[in-house]
């Protein structure tokens, strides 16, 4: 069991890191790693500045900035697993070899997600530093509840990795133009997770979708850990204590873990039956 | 019994150009019909992402026209993505899959092949733009105040001409790159959404930055369309619509001419050195 884990997870994480980073020199890699997240946060900063006169002291500003910064993990980890399947199947055409190797594919995908987590962390840190230095995000490192922050971060990442395995498994059976599945799903969940606006802004009938998503509780915990009392300006989840939010997030993580297991079994069987392991969709 | 063999003379000139476009668009259009899942991923999910930006404006109590700006920006992302993924990075992909050598050996124009690829992907592009525009308009009650349909049509056509010219130019440059082509294509998404002001008026940058951003056709194209379509558009515009039309005309000519020059250069280089089809580069 451990042997399978170690020969699936560690090489996958290392391979993922090499694929992500060794195509260029470290400086260019860093520049490309931050271009996308910095641009997406700048879009929101300029949207805010074009309209609002309140400036960066308004609670909604830090809400938007932090939510967007940490949502980078959703795109990287969740969409990354789906991307790993496509990278291996269509670009490097190595998925068939990985399939016949004595490794566990879900653990292999976990490993690839860890590589994306690493590149995501670089982007998140740079986005946060830029926020503090250039965009007036109120952040005091001494006021941060670091244990709570790291606990929430770890739990959220595990949950995102499970979601990534679900989408990655699904990607296995998609034949036509599957490149945007992961990113499109992450972008769509941006709407429901309260990442850049409080859920109470959504129509009442759409809000339950947000309450089913782990990102909603995860981002709330992250904001509470980083901003302290400043995070309580929005009433959506104010009725929940930190322990309750952790409990809910844990339950959702377990739920997604079970769904990921079932989804992988189902889509893997279908992919084998339909000859999709070595398929190519580029036409 | 005699057998009559009729041979059709090979096409030349514009006939070959058009037939190449159709031939390259065909497999892409037919391929999309074989599995309809793309409709969900490429229309509905991007619409939800656009709605996310709409609710950001709602959260900061922006004027209603800004909601319209987001819908227009969301619709235009479809064209930019089509240019980047279905045109600019395609010759790189063809090199990867081994087709590029065949394209260069064939007696047709690389520009026609690129146009065929883009047109083949246009079904998804137009559907995505249409869904975002129609659903956004209906669900969020966006009101339009079109001041000139003629200018609006001219701006759209010129923007598309310049944009696809830029796409062809990028396609030739993408041939020079190896694995980094993918990273560059990815890096040309959000940064371009930001620089071109997809979700906010480009005037917010200030004159100098907005002028520099105008080298991308979508910057001026969207700014002009916003001025022509929304009541508050003219007050938030960067330059006058007439000036923007003139600059877009220049951009269209420059990008198409540059694309022709570079694609010809790449084709020559491929023949002389035999290296452009080498996947190890």
XYZ file of C-alpha atoms in Angstrom:
564
model
C 0.000 0.000 0.000
C 2.700 2.486 1.072
C 4.919 1.254 -1.711
C 2.208 1.940 -4.292
C 1.638 5.339 -2.752
C 5.294 6.283 -2.746
C 5.967 5.135 -6.316
C 2.806 6.891 -7.561
C 2.797 10.104 -5.563
C 6.415 11.273 -5.425
C 7.357 10.694 -9.074
C 4.082 12.316 -10.121
C 4.744 15.379 -7.973
C 8.300 15.621 -9.310
C 7.196 15.060 -12.901
C 4.480 17.690 -12.505
C 6.963 20.193 -11.136
C 9.372 19.514 -14.010
C 6.617 19.937 -16.603
C 5.458 23.178 -15.010
C 8.849 24.724 -14.465
C 11.663 23.393 -16.634
C 10.500 24.737 -19.991
C 12.426 27.947 -19.380
C 14.829 29.708 -17.016
C 13.689 30.467 -13.442
C 13.180 34.185 -14.062
C 10.871 33.669 -17.032
C 9.095 30.878 -15.188
C 8.414 33.262 -12.310
C 7.234 35.977 -14.693
C 4.794 33.608 -16.397
C 3.638 32.164 -13.071
C 2.581 35.547 -11.812
C 1.308 37.135 -15.048
C -2.045 35.401 -14.984
C -2.965 35.804 -11.294
C -1.686 39.356 -11.107
C -3.676 40.263 -14.211
C -6.852 38.699 -12.852
C -6.496 40.556 -9.568
C -5.721 43.788 -11.439
C -8.963 43.379 -13.386
C -10.849 43.395 -10.084
C -8.793 46.267 -8.638
C -9.499 48.410 -11.712
C -13.177 47.422 -11.704
C -13.345 48.498 -8.079
C -11.438 51.742 -8.629
C -13.482 52.631 -11.724
C -16.651 52.653 -9.671
C -16.077 52.891 -5.933
C -14.946 56.015 -4.134
C -14.422 54.146 -0.851
C -10.799 53.137 -1.503
C -8.980 50.101 -0.128
C -10.235 50.617 3.428
C -13.673 49.339 2.524
C -14.230 45.753 3.801
C -15.475 44.656 0.377
C -12.088 45.537 -1.130
C -10.085 43.126 1.003
C -12.920 40.591 0.650
C -12.586 40.727 -3.146
C -8.784 40.803 -3.150
C -8.201 37.893 -0.780
C -10.986 35.790 -2.284
C -9.524 36.225 -5.739
C -5.968 35.581 -4.548
C -6.819 32.270 -2.879
C -9.102 31.223 -5.702
C -5.870 30.736 -7.668
C -5.586 27.428 -5.789
C -8.964 26.326 -7.129
C -7.869 26.835 -10.715
C -4.441 25.327 -10.159
C -5.308 22.274 -8.065
C -8.787 21.418 -9.307
C -8.312 22.261 -12.972
C -4.720 21.005 -12.762
C -5.744 17.394 -12.269
C -7.913 17.543 -15.372
C -5.076 19.175 -17.231
C -2.658 16.454 -16.149
C -4.813 13.839 -17.859
C -4.851 15.856 -21.067
C -1.158 16.673 -20.881
C -0.289 13.010 -20.532
C -2.849 11.695 -22.980
C -2.702 14.245 -25.792
C 0.508 16.246 -25.505
C 3.093 13.774 -24.301
C 1.046 10.683 -25.232
C 2.313 8.943 -22.136
C -0.951 8.178 -20.329
C -1.122 4.687 -21.815
C 2.322 3.900 -20.408
C 1.381 5.266 -16.997
C -1.736 3.101 -17.099
C 0.225 -0.091 -17.590
C 2.822 0.868 -14.958
C 2.324 -0.452 -11.391
C 1.017 2.871 -10.051
C -2.297 4.066 -8.687
C -3.802 6.611 -11.094
C -5.780 8.605 -8.469
C -2.641 8.911 -6.316
C -0.679 9.842 -9.415
C -3.225 12.615 -10.046
C -2.849 13.714 -6.423
C 0.878 14.003 -7.012
C 0.356 16.101 -10.131
C -2.048 18.298 -8.151
C 0.687 18.874 -5.571
C 2.958 20.210 -8.306
C 0.240 22.622 -9.373
C -0.245 23.522 -5.705
C 3.409 24.548 -5.567
C 3.171 26.807 -8.607
C -0.148 28.120 -7.271
C 1.485 28.959 -3.953
C 4.103 31.069 -5.710
C 1.321 32.981 -7.468
C -0.752 33.390 -4.286
C 2.191 34.676 -2.259
C 3.185 37.172 -4.944
C -0.418 38.325 -5.330
C -0.711 38.866 -1.574
C 2.607 40.696 -1.335
C 1.605 42.910 -4.277
C -1.728 43.545 -2.555
C -0.055 44.732 0.613
C 2.704 46.737 -1.085
C 0.882 48.307 -4.015
C -2.869 47.946 -3.654
C -3.474 48.868 -0.022
C -4.802 45.536 1.204
C -5.003 45.789 5.028
C -2.905 42.884 6.235
C -1.047 42.589 9.511
C 1.103 39.421 9.831
C 1.093 39.741 13.620
C -2.688 39.680 13.719
C -3.016 36.531 11.635
C -4.235 33.320 13.251
C -1.541 31.203 11.548
C -2.571 27.746 12.915
C -6.121 28.317 11.743
C -4.869 29.585 8.403
C -2.688 26.548 7.701
C -5.330 24.102 8.947
C -7.970 25.672 6.685
C -5.562 25.826 3.771
C -4.614 22.148 4.072
C -8.191 20.954 4.399
C -9.299 23.084 1.473
C -6.494 21.850 -0.760
C -7.349 18.204 -0.027
C -10.946 18.925 -0.929
C -9.899 20.690 -4.134
C -7.690 17.743 -5.049
C -10.697 15.409 -4.669
C -12.699 17.706 -6.939
C -9.785 17.663 -9.359
C -9.837 13.870 -9.444
C -13.562 13.936 -10.210
C -13.085 16.350 -13.104
C -9.890 14.624 -14.241
C -11.667 11.263 -14.317
C -14.506 12.811 -16.260
C -11.991 14.292 -18.703
C -10.888 10.742 -19.477
C -14.073 10.080 -21.445
C -14.397 13.456 -23.176
C -13.302 13.229 -26.755
C -13.956 16.673 -28.218
C -11.968 19.759 -27.247
C -11.638 18.837 -23.574
C -8.900 21.376 -22.844
C -11.068 23.897 -21.090
C -13.119 21.553 -18.912
C -11.151 22.134 -15.721
C -10.634 25.834 -16.140
C -14.226 26.418 -17.260
C -15.535 24.546 -14.222
C -13.281 26.540 -11.895
C -14.372 29.772 -13.558
C -18.035 28.847 -13.224
C -17.702 27.931 -9.541
C -16.168 31.380 -9.032
C -19.737 32.651 -9.256
C -21.220 30.432 -6.570
C -18.422 30.271 -4.021
C -18.533 33.847 -2.796
C -14.928 34.298 -3.854
C -15.245 37.902 -4.984
C -18.600 39.000 -3.603
C -20.706 37.931 -0.623
C -23.162 35.141 -1.367
C -25.998 37.386 -0.206
C -25.576 39.356 -3.471
C -26.693 36.284 -5.439
C -30.427 35.709 -6.012
C -31.926 33.756 -3.097
C -32.597 30.686 -5.249
C -28.931 30.463 -6.294
C -27.434 30.832 -2.824
C -27.936 27.148 -1.831
C -25.483 26.175 -4.592
C -22.846 28.240 -2.827
C -23.584 26.561 0.501
C -22.883 23.161 -1.073
C -19.420 24.162 -2.248
C -16.344 23.679 -0.073
C -14.763 26.868 -1.409
C -17.422 28.963 0.313
C -16.411 27.755 3.800
C -12.757 27.472 2.938
C -12.453 31.087 1.753
C -14.427 32.289 4.772
C -12.014 30.488 7.113
C -9.019 31.894 5.244
C -10.430 35.431 5.468
C -11.183 35.042 9.173
C -7.674 33.749 9.815
C -6.003 36.552 7.839
C -8.220 39.529 8.640
C -9.565 38.666 12.070
C -12.628 40.740 13.016
C -12.448 42.628 9.705
C -13.712 39.503 7.936
C -17.043 39.669 9.773
C -18.386 42.639 7.795
C -20.592 40.384 5.671
C -23.430 38.450 7.264
C -23.600 35.376 4.996
C -21.670 32.991 7.254
C -21.425 35.140 10.387
C -23.786 32.801 12.270
C -21.194 30.004 12.052
C -18.301 29.703 14.492
C -14.844 28.770 13.222
C -15.254 25.233 14.587
C -18.562 24.838 12.780
C -17.022 26.037 9.526
C -14.175 23.525 9.960
C -16.720 20.786 10.681
C -18.737 21.586 7.568
C -15.604 21.755 5.427
C -14.438 18.407 6.814
C -17.802 16.786 6.030
C -17.764 18.160 2.492
C -14.175 16.955 2.026
C -15.163 13.434 3.082
C -18.173 13.606 0.755
C -16.042 14.682 -2.186
C -13.497 11.992 -1.318
C -16.195 9.323 -1.643
C -17.546 10.846 -4.853
C -13.993 11.038 -6.249
C -13.471 7.337 -5.546
C -16.745 6.329 -7.192
C -16.263 8.742 -10.113
C -12.776 7.462 -10.807
C -13.944 3.828 -10.833
C -16.816 4.649 -13.165
C -15.017 6.912 -15.647
C -11.909 4.743 -15.664
C -13.970 1.696 -16.659
C -15.748 3.666 -19.381
C -12.489 5.124 -20.686
C -10.987 1.627 -20.982
C -14.102 0.262 -22.709
C -14.274 3.174 -25.155
C -10.557 3.172 -25.946
C -10.015 6.652 -24.576
C -6.756 6.055 -22.714
C -4.677 6.810 -25.802
C -7.209 8.944 -27.659
C -6.334 12.253 -29.272
C -8.830 15.025 -29.768
C -6.745 17.561 -31.637
C -8.294 18.079 -35.060
C -15.821 -0.447 -73.392
C -13.854 2.681 -72.948
C -13.347 4.355 -69.623
C -13.745 8.071 -69.510
C -11.430 9.646 -67.004
C -12.112 13.269 -66.312
C -9.459 15.202 -64.508
C -10.186 18.477 -62.899
C -7.507 21.125 -63.384
C -5.839 22.040 -60.111
C -7.209 25.123 -58.428
C -5.074 28.205 -58.282
C -5.346 31.682 -56.795
C -8.436 32.634 -54.815
C -10.206 29.338 -55.673
C -7.436 27.377 -53.986
C -7.488 29.850 -51.111
C -11.220 29.375 -50.525
C -11.106 25.604 -50.964
C -8.269 25.406 -48.443
C -10.296 27.373 -45.909
C -13.290 25.079 -46.390
C -11.148 21.936 -46.285
C -9.483 22.901 -43.004
C -12.688 24.159 -41.396
C -14.577 20.999 -42.310
C -12.989 18.472 -39.902
C -13.306 20.910 -37.046
C -16.993 21.572 -37.679
C -17.784 17.885 -38.189
C -15.724 16.881 -35.166
C -17.755 19.175 -32.972
C -20.935 17.419 -34.007
C -19.671 14.062 -32.751
C -19.826 15.042 -29.117
C -21.962 17.874 -27.879
C -20.386 18.237 -24.428
C -18.389 21.250 -25.667
C -21.606 23.279 -25.815
C -21.847 23.045 -22.034
C -18.158 23.706 -21.392
C -17.707 26.451 -23.949
C -20.947 28.376 -23.603
C -22.715 27.823 -20.311
C -19.682 27.707 -17.997
C -18.047 30.837 -19.488
C -21.391 32.578 -19.114
C -21.350 31.782 -15.387
C -17.800 33.154 -15.156
C -18.980 36.386 -16.784
C -21.882 36.581 -14.346
C -19.321 36.463 -11.526
C -17.923 39.806 -12.713
C -21.454 41.210 -12.997
C -22.067 40.446 -9.335
C -18.780 42.114 -8.407
C -20.197 45.312 -9.900
C -23.473 44.695 -8.111
C -21.578 44.247 -4.817
C -19.875 47.628 -5.235
C -23.107 49.258 -6.483
C -21.838 50.204 -9.927
C -24.058 52.022 -12.464
C -26.102 49.626 -14.615
C -24.135 50.360 -17.799
C -21.110 48.699 -16.213
C -23.090 45.450 -16.183
C -23.417 45.876 -19.933
C -19.664 46.468 -20.193
C -19.048 43.118 -18.506
C -21.471 41.291 -20.798
C -19.790 42.779 -23.861
C -16.366 41.920 -22.481
C -17.468 38.372 -21.684
C -18.790 37.934 -25.219
C -15.569 39.260 -26.737
C -13.455 36.799 -24.740
C -14.808 34.152 -27.118
C -13.113 35.813 -30.094
C -9.824 36.311 -28.283
C -9.773 32.675 -27.161
C -10.562 31.592 -30.709
C -7.624 33.630 -31.985
C -5.215 32.342 -29.335
C -6.154 28.670 -29.214
C -7.696 27.985 -32.625
C -5.323 30.109 -34.668
C -2.154 31.427 -33.014
C -1.081 28.233 -31.281
C -2.352 25.930 -34.018
C 0.736 25.743 -36.204
C 2.683 24.778 -33.092
C 0.142 22.027 -32.449
C 0.298 20.904 -36.040
C 4.069 20.665 -35.699
C 3.573 18.555 -32.577
C 1.126 16.237 -34.306
C 3.195 15.979 -37.490
C 0.822 17.761 -39.875
C 2.864 20.903 -40.363
C 5.211 19.290 -42.852
C 2.200 18.330 -44.972
C 0.799 21.861 -44.797
C 4.074 23.365 -45.917
C 4.523 20.839 -48.728
C 1.009 21.424 -50.029
C 0.580 24.130 -52.672
C -1.865 26.154 -50.576
C -1.473 29.214 -48.443
C -0.753 28.923 -44.714
C -3.007 31.944 -44.211
C -5.879 29.994 -45.743
C -5.181 27.051 -43.440
C -5.166 29.336 -40.412
C -8.364 31.032 -41.522
C -9.946 27.616 -42.006
C -9.025 26.600 -38.485
C -10.426 29.802 -37.050
C -13.604 29.549 -39.115
C -14.011 25.926 -38.084
C -13.924 27.014 -34.476
C -16.231 29.936 -35.186
C -19.345 27.881 -34.495
C -18.305 27.514 -30.868
C -17.036 31.095 -30.750
C -20.212 32.669 -32.067
C -22.388 30.437 -29.935
C -20.430 31.403 -26.842
C -20.578 35.119 -27.659
C -24.292 34.866 -28.474
C -25.183 32.975 -25.291
C -23.313 35.458 -23.100
C -24.859 38.454 -24.866
C -28.435 37.165 -25.025
C -28.588 35.594 -21.566
C -26.710 38.518 -20.008
C -29.065 41.002 -21.623
C -32.207 39.135 -20.658
C -31.231 38.150 -17.119
C -29.747 41.485 -16.115
C -32.031 43.801 -18.063
C -29.281 45.595 -19.943
C -30.513 48.540 -21.945
C -28.803 49.510 -25.179
C -28.794 52.930 -26.800
C -27.165 52.348 -30.172
C -26.131 55.686 -31.674
C -24.970 54.397 -35.095
C -25.501 50.907 -36.473
C -23.258 51.654 -39.422
C -20.322 52.647 -37.210
C -20.999 49.696 -34.923
C -20.827 47.311 -37.875
C -17.657 48.996 -39.169
C -15.978 48.797 -35.753
C -16.846 45.119 -35.352
C -15.618 44.149 -38.823
C -12.392 46.141 -38.495
C -11.747 44.759 -35.019
C -12.183 41.210 -36.267
C -9.951 41.835 -39.304
C -7.190 43.290 -37.135
C -7.662 40.603 -34.486
C -7.418 37.672 -36.885
C -4.485 39.359 -38.616
C -2.801 39.496 -35.230
C -3.711 35.832 -34.703
C -1.994 34.839 -37.958
C 1.050 36.895 -37.057
C 1.217 35.173 -33.671
C 0.814 31.786 -35.359
C 4.029 32.340 -37.281
C 5.815 33.396 -34.102
C 4.475 30.397 -32.195
C 6.317 28.209 -34.682
C 9.575 29.432 -33.232
C 8.670 28.183 -29.774
C 8.634 24.716 -28.289
C 6.968 23.813 -24.984
C 6.823 27.458 -24.005
C 4.168 28.038 -26.692
C 1.567 26.612 -24.349
C 2.642 28.866 -21.469
C 2.659 31.898 -23.751
C -0.841 31.143 -24.999
C -2.042 30.802 -21.409
C -0.291 34.013 -20.424
C -2.062 35.828 -23.236
C -5.478 35.345 -21.640
C -6.010 37.220 -18.345
C -3.271 39.784 -19.035
C -4.976 40.667 -22.315
C -8.394 40.774 -20.624
C -6.834 43.274 -18.243
C -4.845 45.379 -20.718
C -7.697 45.559 -23.217
C -10.229 46.551 -20.553
C -12.613 43.655 -21.118
C -14.506 44.406 -17.896
C -13.892 48.103 -17.255
C -13.402 51.233 -19.384
C -9.844 51.391 -20.715
C -9.890 55.132 -19.948
C -9.251 54.140 -16.290
C -5.609 53.461 -17.246
C -4.863 57.063 -18.106
C -3.901 58.263 -21.591
C -0.381 56.878 -21.967
C -1.140 53.315 -20.810
C -4.423 53.218 -22.722
C -2.592 54.340 -25.853
C -0.002 51.589 -25.427
C -2.798 49.056 -24.851
C -4.393 50.177 -28.120
C -1.916 48.109 -30.085
C -4.254 45.221 -29.282
C -7.274 45.555 -31.591
C -9.772 44.550 -28.917
C -8.852 47.547 -26.747
C -10.080 50.143 -29.215
C -12.713 47.823 -30.682
C -14.464 47.360 -27.361
C -14.023 50.973 -26.359
C -15.662 52.121 -29.609
C -18.460 49.548 -29.325
C -19.200 50.623 -25.743
C -19.399 54.235 -26.875
C -21.812 53.270 -29.643
C -23.980 50.885 -27.649
C -24.399 52.307 -24.144
C -25.842 55.644 -23.074
C -22.933 56.449 -20.758
C -20.396 55.009 -23.219
C -19.246 58.306 -24.810
C -18.431 59.826 -21.411
C -16.259 56.793 -20.550
C -14.634 56.466 -23.973
C -10.900 56.764 -24.499
C -10.791 58.381 -27.974
C -13.579 59.450 -30.311
C -15.201 56.657 -32.311
C -13.983 58.152 -35.611
C -10.359 58.161 -34.420
C -10.699 54.612 -33.114
C -12.114 53.451 -36.458
C -9.159 55.040 -38.251
C -6.636 53.368 -35.927
C -8.402 50.003 -36.241
C -8.205 50.295 -40.048
C -4.456 50.858 -39.812
C -4.053 47.960 -37.354
C -5.998 45.632 -39.657
C -3.787 46.445 -42.652
C -0.562 46.282 -40.641
C -1.344 42.976 -38.903
C -2.551 41.224 -42.054
C 0.464 42.428 -44.059
C 2.852 41.477 -41.239
C 1.222 38.055 -40.968
C 1.632 37.471 -44.718
C 5.275 38.521 -44.567
C 6.100 36.369 -41.536
C 4.222 33.299 -42.722
C 6.010 33.487 -46.070
C 9.299 33.885 -44.226
C 8.575 30.854 -42.046
C 7.554 28.777 -45.028
C 10.799 29.664 -46.829
C 12.767 28.860 -43.730
C 11.041 25.500 -43.423
C 11.953 24.606 -46.985
C 15.546 25.830 -46.760
C 16.487 24.462 -43.334
C 14.032 21.644 -42.816
C 13.884 22.434 -39.136
C 10.469 23.835 -38.460
C 8.895 20.418 -38.414
C 11.432 19.085 -35.956
C 9.524 18.354 -32.741
C 12.673 18.357 -30.627
C 13.027 22.124 -30.967
